[in-house]
PDB file of C-alpha atoms in Angstrom:
ATOM      1  CA  ASP X 177      18.520 -35.818  17.762  1.00 64.00           C
ATOM      2  CA  ALA X 178      20.523 -37.705  15.415  1.00 80.00           C
ATOM      3  CA  GLY X 179      23.649 -37.396  17.497  1.00 93.00           C
ATOM      4  CA  VAL X 180      27.652 -36.140  16.211  1.00 96.00           C
ATOM      5  CA  ILE X 181      26.927 -37.101  12.363  1.00 97.00           C
ATOM      6  CA  GLN X 182      30.946 -36.989  10.437  1.00 97.00           C
ATOM      7  CA  SER X 183      31.438 -37.324   6.879  1.00 97.00           C
ATOM      8  CA  PRO X 184      32.428 -38.941   4.849  1.00 97.00           C
ATOM      9  CA  ARG X 185      32.794 -42.199   6.824  1.00 96.00           C
ATOM     10  CA  HIS X 186      35.788 -43.565   4.620  1.00 97.00           C
ATOM     11  CA  GLU X 187      38.530 -41.581   2.879  1.00 97.00           C
ATOM     12  CA  VAL X 188      41.187 -43.091   0.934  1.00 97.00           C
ATOM     13  CA  THR X 189      43.358 -40.177  -1.049  1.00 97.00           C
ATOM     14  CA  GLU X 190      47.235 -40.137  -2.551  1.00 97.00           C
ATOM     15  CA  MET X 191      49.690 -38.282  -0.609  1.00 97.00           C
ATOM     16  CA  GLY X 192      49.866 -34.705  -1.282  1.00 97.00           C
ATOM     17  CA  GLN X 193      46.439 -34.326  -1.788  1.00 97.00           C
ATOM     18  CA  GLU X 194      44.096 -32.079   0.174  1.00 97.00           C
ATOM     19  CA  VAL X 195      41.242 -34.041   2.682  1.00 98.00           C
ATOM     20  CA  THR X 196      38.511 -32.079   4.298  1.00 98.00           C
ATOM     21  CA  LEU X 197      36.967 -34.099   7.242  1.00 98.00           C
ATOM     22  CA  ARG X 198      33.250 -32.521   8.050  1.00 98.00           C
ATOM     23  CA  CYS X 199      31.425 -32.818  11.482  1.00 98.00           C
ATOM     24  CA  LYS X 200      27.898 -31.874  12.291  1.00 98.00           C
ATOM     25  CA  PRO X 201      27.678 -31.262  16.268  1.00 97.00           C
ATOM     26  CA  ILE X 202      24.275 -32.369  18.455  1.00 95.00           C
ATOM     27  CA  SER X 203      22.251 -28.909  18.372  1.00 94.00           C
ATOM     28  CA  GLY X 204      22.850 -26.947  21.712  1.00 91.00           C
ATOM     29  CA  HIS X 205      25.900 -28.341  22.287  1.00 92.00           C
ATOM     30  CA  ASP X 206      28.791 -25.327  22.956  1.00 91.00           C
ATOM     31  CA  TYR X 207      32.084 -27.558  22.909  1.00 91.00           C
ATOM     32  CA  LEU X 208      33.237 -29.393  19.933  1.00 94.00           C
ATOM     33  CA  PHE X 209      36.364 -31.668  19.979  1.00 94.00           C
ATOM     34  CA  TRP X 210      38.524 -33.471  17.028  1.00 96.00           C
ATOM     35  CA  TYR X 211      40.604 -36.490  18.141  1.00 94.00           C
ATOM     36  CA  ARG X 212      42.838 -38.693  15.890  1.00 95.00           C
ATOM     37  CA  GLN X 213      43.057 -42.367  17.163  1.00 93.00           C
ATOM     38  CA  THR X 214      45.340 -44.719  15.857  1.00 90.00           C
ATOM     39  CA  MET X 215      47.068 -47.939  17.245  1.00 83.00           C
ATOM     40  CA  MET X 216      50.620 -46.571  18.576  1.00 81.00           C
ATOM     41  CA  ARG X 217      49.246 -43.053  20.221  1.00 82.00           C
ATOM     42  CA  GLY X 218      45.811 -44.382  20.881  1.00 83.00           C
ATOM     43  CA  LEU X 219      42.988 -40.761  21.589  1.00 88.00           C
ATOM     44  CA  GLU X 220      44.601 -37.842  20.336  1.00 89.00           C
ATOM     45  CA  LEU X 221      42.950 -34.262  21.022  1.00 90.00           C
ATOM     46  CA  LEU X 222      43.636 -32.500  18.260  1.00 94.00           C
ATOM     47  CA  ILE X 223      41.884 -29.321  18.851  1.00 94.00           C
ATOM     48  CA  TYR X 224      38.250 -28.071  20.511  1.00 93.00           C
ATOM     49  CA  PHE X 225      36.306 -25.095  20.188  1.00 94.00           C
ATOM     50  CA  ASN X 226      33.888 -23.588  22.074  1.00 92.00           C
ATOM     51  CA  ASN X 227      31.278 -21.184  21.227  1.00 94.00           C
ATOM     52  CA  ASN X 228      33.136 -21.909  17.661  1.00 96.00           C
ATOM     53  CA  VAL X 229      35.894 -20.099  18.683  1.00 96.00           C
ATOM     54  CA  PRO X 230      39.524 -22.324  18.772  1.00 95.00           C
ATOM     55  CA  ILE X 231      40.453 -22.517  22.739  1.00 91.00           C
ATOM     56  CA  ASP X 232      43.447 -25.283  22.294  1.00 90.00           C
ATOM     57  CA  ASP X 233      45.121 -26.667  18.958  1.00 93.00           C
ATOM     58  CA  SER X 234      47.996 -27.762  20.680  1.00 90.00           C
ATOM     59  CA  GLY X 235      47.286 -31.109  20.085  1.00 91.00           C
ATOM     60  CA  MET X 236      47.433 -30.172  15.727  1.00 94.00           C
ATOM     61  CA  PRO X 237      50.701 -31.883  14.959  1.00 88.00           C
ATOM     62  CA  GLU X 238      51.631 -29.200  12.466  1.00 86.00           C
ATOM     63  CA  ASP X 239      50.613 -26.658  10.153  1.00 92.00           C
ATOM     64  CA  ARG X 240      49.039 -28.902   7.579  1.00 96.00           C
ATOM     65  CA  PHE X 241      46.340 -28.970   9.689  1.00 97.00           C
ATOM     66  CA  SER X 242      43.912 -26.905  10.125  1.00 97.00           C
ATOM     67  CA  ALA X 243      40.165 -26.506  11.731  1.00 98.00           C
ATOM     68  CA  LYS X 244      37.253 -23.896  11.351  1.00 97.00           C
ATOM     69  CA  MET X 245      33.954 -23.799  12.885  1.00 98.00           C
ATOM     70  CA  PRO X 246      31.919 -21.164  10.877  1.00 97.00           C
ATOM     71  CA  ASN X 247      29.069 -21.873  12.818  1.00 96.00           C
ATOM     72  CA  ALA X 248      27.415 -23.697  15.514  1.00 95.00           C
ATOM     73  CA  SER X 249      26.585 -26.453  13.398  1.00 96.00           C
ATOM     74  CA  PHE X 250      29.415 -27.046  11.487  1.00 97.00           C
ATOM     75  CA  SER X 251      33.243 -28.058  11.864  1.00 98.00           C
ATOM     76  CA  THR X 252      36.077 -29.250   9.273  1.00 98.00           C
ATOM     77  CA  LEU X 253      39.771 -30.340   9.907  1.00 98.00           C
ATOM     78  CA  LYS X 254      41.547 -29.948   6.839  1.00 98.00           C
ATOM     79  CA  ILE X 255      45.187 -31.505   6.034  1.00 97.00           C
ATOM     80  CA  GLN X 256      46.964 -30.078   3.286  1.00 97.00           C
ATOM     81  CA  PRO X 257      49.150 -31.949   1.841  1.00 96.00           C
ATOM     82  CA  SER X 258      48.150 -35.157   3.613  1.00 97.00           C
ATOM     83  CA  GLU X 259      51.297 -37.597   4.059  1.00 96.00           C
ATOM     84  CA  PRO X 260      50.942 -41.239   4.923  1.00 97.00           C
ATOM     85  CA  ARG X 261      51.683 -40.680   8.909  1.00 95.00           C
ATOM     86  CA  ASP X 262      48.036 -38.905   8.539  1.00 96.00           C
ATOM     87  CA  SER X 263      46.424 -42.504   8.027  1.00 97.00           C
ATOM     88  CA  ALA X 264      44.135 -42.592  11.208  1.00 97.00           C
ATOM     89  CA  VAL X 265      40.224 -42.761  12.222  1.00 96.00           C
ATOM     90  CA  TYR X 266      39.332 -39.049  13.268  1.00 98.00           C
ATOM     91  CA  PHE X 267      36.382 -38.547  15.570  1.00 97.00           C
ATOM     92  CA  CYS X 268      34.528 -35.129  16.120  1.00 97.00           C
ATOM     93  CA  ALA X 269      32.636 -35.427  19.672  1.00 94.00           C
ATOM     94  CA  SER X 270      30.747 -32.570  21.056  1.00 92.00           C
ATOM     95  CA  ARG X 271      29.399 -31.704  24.329  1.00 87.00           C
ATOM     96  CA  LYS X 272      26.707 -29.132  26.359  1.00 86.00           C
ATOM     97  CA  THR X 273      28.643 -27.187  29.489  1.00 78.00           C
ATOM     98  CA  GLY X 274      26.123 -27.000  32.508  1.00 69.00           C
ATOM     99  CA  ALA X 275      25.855 -27.132  36.016  1.00 52.00           C
ATOM    100  CA  VAL X 276      27.553 -30.253  36.332  1.00 59.00           C
ATOM    101  CA  ASN X 277      30.001 -32.439  33.528  1.00 60.00           C
ATOM    102  CA  THR X 278      28.250 -33.883  30.727  1.00 70.00           C
ATOM    103  CA  GLU X 279      28.480 -36.108  28.546  1.00 80.00           C
ATOM    104  CA  ALA X 280      30.631 -35.858  25.428  1.00 85.00           C
ATOM    105  CA  PHE X 281      29.366 -37.666  22.108  1.00 90.00           C
ATOM    106  CA  PHE X 282      31.371 -39.126  19.569  1.00 94.00           C
ATOM    107  CA  GLY X 283      30.652 -39.410  16.319  1.00 96.00           C
ATOM    108  CA  GLN X 284      30.911 -42.589  14.094  1.00 95.00           C
ATOM    109  CA  GLY X 285      34.705 -41.579  13.071  1.00 96.00           C
ATOM    110  CA  THR X 286      36.218 -40.766   9.576  1.00 98.00           C
ATOM    111  CA  ARG X 287      38.747 -43.627   8.516  1.00 97.00           C
ATOM    112  CA  LEU X 288      41.688 -41.678   6.447  1.00 98.00           C
ATOM    113  CA  THR X 289      43.787 -43.551   4.722  1.00 98.00           C
ATOM    114  CA  VAL X 290      46.612 -42.064   2.718  1.00 98.00           C
ATOM    115  CA  VAL X 291      48.802 -43.955  -0.017  1.00 97.00           C
TER     116      VAL X 291
ATOM    117  CA  GLN V  97      50.177 -33.130  34.202  1.00 58.00           C
ATOM    118  CA  GLN V  98      47.619 -33.052  31.508  1.00 66.00           C
ATOM    119  CA  GLN V  99      47.929 -37.081  31.109  1.00 85.00           C
ATOM    120  CA  VAL V 100      46.159 -40.514  32.308  1.00 91.00           C
ATOM    121  CA  LYS V 101      47.786 -43.216  32.346  1.00 93.00           C
ATOM    122  CA  GLN V 102      45.889 -46.347  31.995  1.00 94.00           C
ATOM    123  CA  SER V 103      46.760 -50.007  32.488  1.00 95.00           C
ATOM    124  CA  PRO V 104      47.054 -52.655  31.604  1.00 96.00           C
ATOM    125  CA  GLN V 105      47.222 -52.319  27.713  1.00 93.00           C
ATOM    126  CA  SER V 106      45.302 -55.304  26.956  1.00 95.00           C
ATOM    127  CA  LEU V 107      43.075 -58.073  29.010  1.00 97.00           C
ATOM    128  CA  ILE V 108      41.990 -61.676  28.602  1.00 98.00           C
ATOM    129  CA  VAL V 109      39.517 -62.434  31.014  1.00 98.00           C
ATOM    130  CA  GLN V 110      36.969 -65.617  31.328  1.00 97.00           C
ATOM    131  CA  LYS V 111      33.638 -65.355  30.870  1.00 97.00           C
ATOM    132  CA  GLY V 112      31.825 -64.716  34.225  1.00 97.00           C
ATOM    133  CA  GLY V 113      35.284 -63.415  35.640  1.00 97.00           C
ATOM    134  CA  ILE V 114      35.937 -59.896  36.806  1.00 98.00           C
ATOM    135  CA  SER V 115      37.575 -57.450  34.474  1.00 98.00           C
ATOM    136  CA  ILE V 116      39.920 -54.876  36.557  1.00 98.00           C
ATOM    137  CA  ILE V 117      41.331 -51.345  34.527  1.00 98.00           C
ATOM    138  CA  ASN V 118      43.308 -49.229  35.917  1.00 98.00           C
ATOM    139  CA  CYS V 119      43.758 -45.296  36.050  1.00 97.00           C
ATOM    140  CA  ALA V 120      45.880 -42.461  37.228  1.00 97.00           C
ATOM    141  CA  TYR V 121      46.101 -38.635  36.884  1.00 95.00           C
ATOM    142  CA  GLU V 122      48.369 -36.011  38.359  1.00 92.00           C
ATOM    143  CA  ASN V 123      45.999 -33.061  37.743  1.00 88.00           C
ATOM    144  CA  THR V 124      44.415 -32.031  40.886  1.00 87.00           C
ATOM    145  CA  ALA V 125      42.086 -29.851  38.488  1.00 85.00           C
ATOM    146  CA  PHE V 126      40.354 -33.106  37.148  1.00 88.00           C
ATOM    147  CA  ASP V 127      36.795 -33.371  38.624  1.00 87.00           C
ATOM    148  CA  TYR V 128      35.089 -35.835  36.212  1.00 88.00           C
ATOM    149  CA  PHE V 129      36.068 -39.092  35.351  1.00 92.00           C
ATOM    150  CA  PRO V 130      34.204 -41.065  32.713  1.00 92.00           C
ATOM    151  CA  TRP V 131      35.163 -44.632  31.578  1.00 95.00           C
ATOM    152  CA  TYR V 132      34.199 -44.564  27.433  1.00 95.00           C
ATOM    153  CA  GLN V 133      33.496 -47.802  25.526  1.00 97.00           C
ATOM    154  CA  GLN V 134      34.446 -48.527  21.837  1.00 95.00           C
ATOM    155  CA  PHE V 135      33.455 -51.582  19.721  1.00 95.00           C
ATOM    156  CA  PRO V 136      35.338 -52.047  16.409  1.00 91.00           C
ATOM    157  CA  GLY V 137      34.410 -49.519  13.825  1.00 88.00           C
ATOM    158  CA  LYS V 138      32.335 -47.437  16.141  1.00 91.00           C
ATOM    159  CA  GLY V 139      33.206 -44.245  18.102  1.00 93.00           C
ATOM    160  CA  PRO V 140      33.739 -44.126  21.931  1.00 94.00           C
ATOM    161  CA  ALA V 141      30.575 -44.299  24.285  1.00 93.00           C
ATOM    162  CA  LEU V 142      30.083 -43.322  27.621  1.00 92.00           C
ATOM    163  CA  LEU V 143      29.350 -46.086  30.012  1.00 95.00           C
ATOM    164  CA  ILE V 144      29.911 -44.713  33.282  1.00 94.00           C
ATOM    165  CA  ALA V 145      31.381 -41.416  35.243  1.00 92.00           C
ATOM    166  CA  ILE V 146      32.552 -40.996  38.633  1.00 92.00           C
ATOM    167  CA  ARG V 147      33.084 -37.259  40.234  1.00 88.00           C
ATOM    168  CA  PRO V 148      35.044 -37.353  43.306  1.00 87.00           C
ATOM    169  CA  ASP V 149      32.806 -36.537  46.135  1.00 88.00           C
ATOM    170  CA  VAL V 150      31.961 -40.443  45.742  1.00 91.00           C
ATOM    171  CA  SER V 151      34.334 -43.111  46.205  1.00 94.00           C
ATOM    172  CA  GLU V 152      32.141 -45.765  44.131  1.00 96.00           C
ATOM    173  CA  LYS V 153      29.716 -45.788  42.026  1.00 95.00           C
ATOM    174  CA  LYS V 154      27.775 -48.751  40.581  1.00 96.00           C
ATOM    175  CA  GLU V 155      25.980 -49.482  37.469  1.00 95.00           C
ATOM    176  CA  GLY V 156      24.696 -52.867  36.823  1.00 96.00           C
ATOM    177  CA  ARG V 157      27.756 -55.079  36.666  1.00 97.00           C
ATOM    178  CA  PHE V 158      30.084 -52.014  36.034  1.00 97.00           C
ATOM    179  CA  THR V 159      31.415 -50.256  38.965  1.00 97.00           C
ATOM    180  CA  ILE V 160      34.243 -47.247  39.318  1.00 96.00           C
ATOM    181  CA  SER V 161      36.501 -46.767  42.483  1.00 96.00           C
ATOM    182  CA  PHE V 162      37.930 -43.873  43.345  1.00 95.00           C
ATOM    183  CA  ASN V 163      40.716 -42.505  45.528  1.00 95.00           C
ATOM    184  CA  LYS V 164      40.720 -38.929  44.968  1.00 93.00           C
ATOM    185  CA  SER V 165      44.260 -39.089  47.832  1.00 93.00           C
ATOM    186  CA  ALA V 166      45.877 -41.473  45.335  1.00 95.00           C
ATOM    187  CA  LYS V 167      44.578 -39.650  42.363  1.00 95.00           C
ATOM    188  CA  GLN V 168      43.498 -43.049  41.445  1.00 96.00           C
ATOM    189  CA  PHE V 169      39.964 -45.227  39.378  1.00 97.00           C
ATOM    190  CA  SER V 170      39.414 -47.929  38.313  1.00 98.00           C
ATOM    191  CA  LEU V 171      37.094 -49.643  36.318  1.00 98.00           C
ATOM    192  CA  HIS V 172      35.622 -53.163  37.698  1.00 98.00           C
ATOM    193  CA  ILE V 173      33.094 -55.375  35.442  1.00 98.00           C
ATOM    194  CA  MET V 174      31.579 -58.057  37.203  1.00 98.00           C
ATOM    195  CA  ASP V 175      30.315 -61.253  35.478  1.00 98.00           C
ATOM    196  CA  SER V 176      32.153 -60.179  32.408  1.00 98.00           C
ATOM    197  CA  GLN V 177      30.443 -61.388  29.212  1.00 97.00           C
ATOM    198  CA  PRO V 178      31.513 -62.009  25.318  1.00 97.00           C
ATOM    199  CA  GLY V 179      29.655 -58.918  24.554  1.00 97.00           C
ATOM    200  CA  ASP V 180      31.604 -56.716  26.771  1.00 97.00           C
ATOM    201  CA  SER V 181      34.769 -57.807  24.179  1.00 98.00           C
ATOM    202  CA  ALA V 182      35.581 -53.760  23.305  1.00 97.00           C
ATOM    203  CA  THR V 183      38.036 -51.121  23.648  1.00 96.00           C
ATOM    204  CA  TYR V 184      37.605 -49.137  27.163  1.00 97.00           C
ATOM    205  CA  PHE V 185      39.315 -45.673  27.722  1.00 95.00           C
ATOM    206  CA  CYS V 186      39.183 -43.872  31.149  1.00 95.00           C
ATOM    207  CA  ALA V 187      39.182 -40.494  30.745  1.00 92.00           C
ATOM    208  CA  ALA V 188      39.662 -37.009  33.194  1.00 90.00           C
ATOM    209  CA  SER V 189      38.638 -33.468  32.544  1.00 85.00           C
ATOM    210  CA  GLY V 190      37.547 -30.577  35.149  1.00 78.00           C
ATOM    211  CA  ASP V 191      34.384 -28.053  35.413  1.00 62.00           C
ATOM    212  CA  THR V 192      36.245 -24.982  34.595  1.00 52.00           C
ATOM    213  CA  GLY V 193      39.020 -23.672  32.898  1.00 44.00           C
ATOM    214  CA  PHE V 194      39.929 -27.461  31.638  1.00 49.00           C
ATOM    215  CA  GLN V 195      36.936 -28.592  29.870  1.00 67.00           C
ATOM    216  CA  LYS V 196      38.761 -30.834  27.403  1.00 75.00           C
ATOM    217  CA  LEU V 197      38.410 -34.584  28.102  1.00 81.00           C
ATOM    218  CA  VAL V 198      42.008 -36.194  28.396  1.00 86.00           C
ATOM    219  CA  PHE V 199      42.216 -39.813  27.578  1.00 89.00           C
ATOM    220  CA  GLY V 200      43.986 -42.530  28.855  1.00 92.00           C
ATOM    221  CA  THR V 201      45.851 -44.808  26.202  1.00 90.00           C
ATOM    222  CA  GLY V 202      42.877 -47.372  25.903  1.00 93.00           C
ATOM    223  CA  THR V 203      42.361 -51.159  27.362  1.00 95.00           C
ATOM    224  CA  ARG V 204      41.548 -53.875  24.824  1.00 95.00           C
ATOM    225  CA  LEU V 205      39.250 -56.468  26.899  1.00 98.00           C
ATOM    226  CA  LEU V 206      38.696 -59.657  25.446  1.00 98.00           C
ATOM    227  CA  VAL V 207      36.203 -61.636  27.290  1.00 97.00           C
ATOM    228  CA  SER V 208      36.661 -65.444  26.432  1.00 96.00           C
ATOM    229  CA  PRO V 209      33.346 -67.734  26.121  1.00 90.00           C
TER     230      PRO V 209
END
């Protein structure tokens, strides 16, 4: 398996533009997580899905952020409109539940810069 | 109650020394405690994990010590090497009803040659 795949790796956009980040989880994993990482706040959980259903979106900072998981192999995180304070590295991670807790695997991240 | 508090924020250790990073939690529903290692430009990767039925787990130079009554756990890196220089995150989650991983704020470790 290629691991969790995120695209793009880098995104530079102007303030006010729509940004869409993409994630392909590891096949067979039923949990998908979106995290945001900044120097000031560390790793913040934005939202997570179980079997494509959003379970907890309490970490989504505001209505400008939305996430979808239309099927088990694809998820998007959208920011509309984007603002400079959204600049961060966004990570997607996936995990498979089993008899015991299992490892969450992270993608390489998308570095977003909003100018 | 869902927080995991991690310290120190940064750490400098000489090559061959012992690196110690501490974490504390409040939620007694947590029963899985992994440590993640992150190199610059990469996503976090699982380093070692422990469940509360044991007080210590060792894998090579890396050891987790777990104190259930104090709700604390720590990572010890023995014989620290420059290649260990990275950011380390502790995390916690539960088996049921709380599957999300809650991360500490991270510790930036620098091992000097």
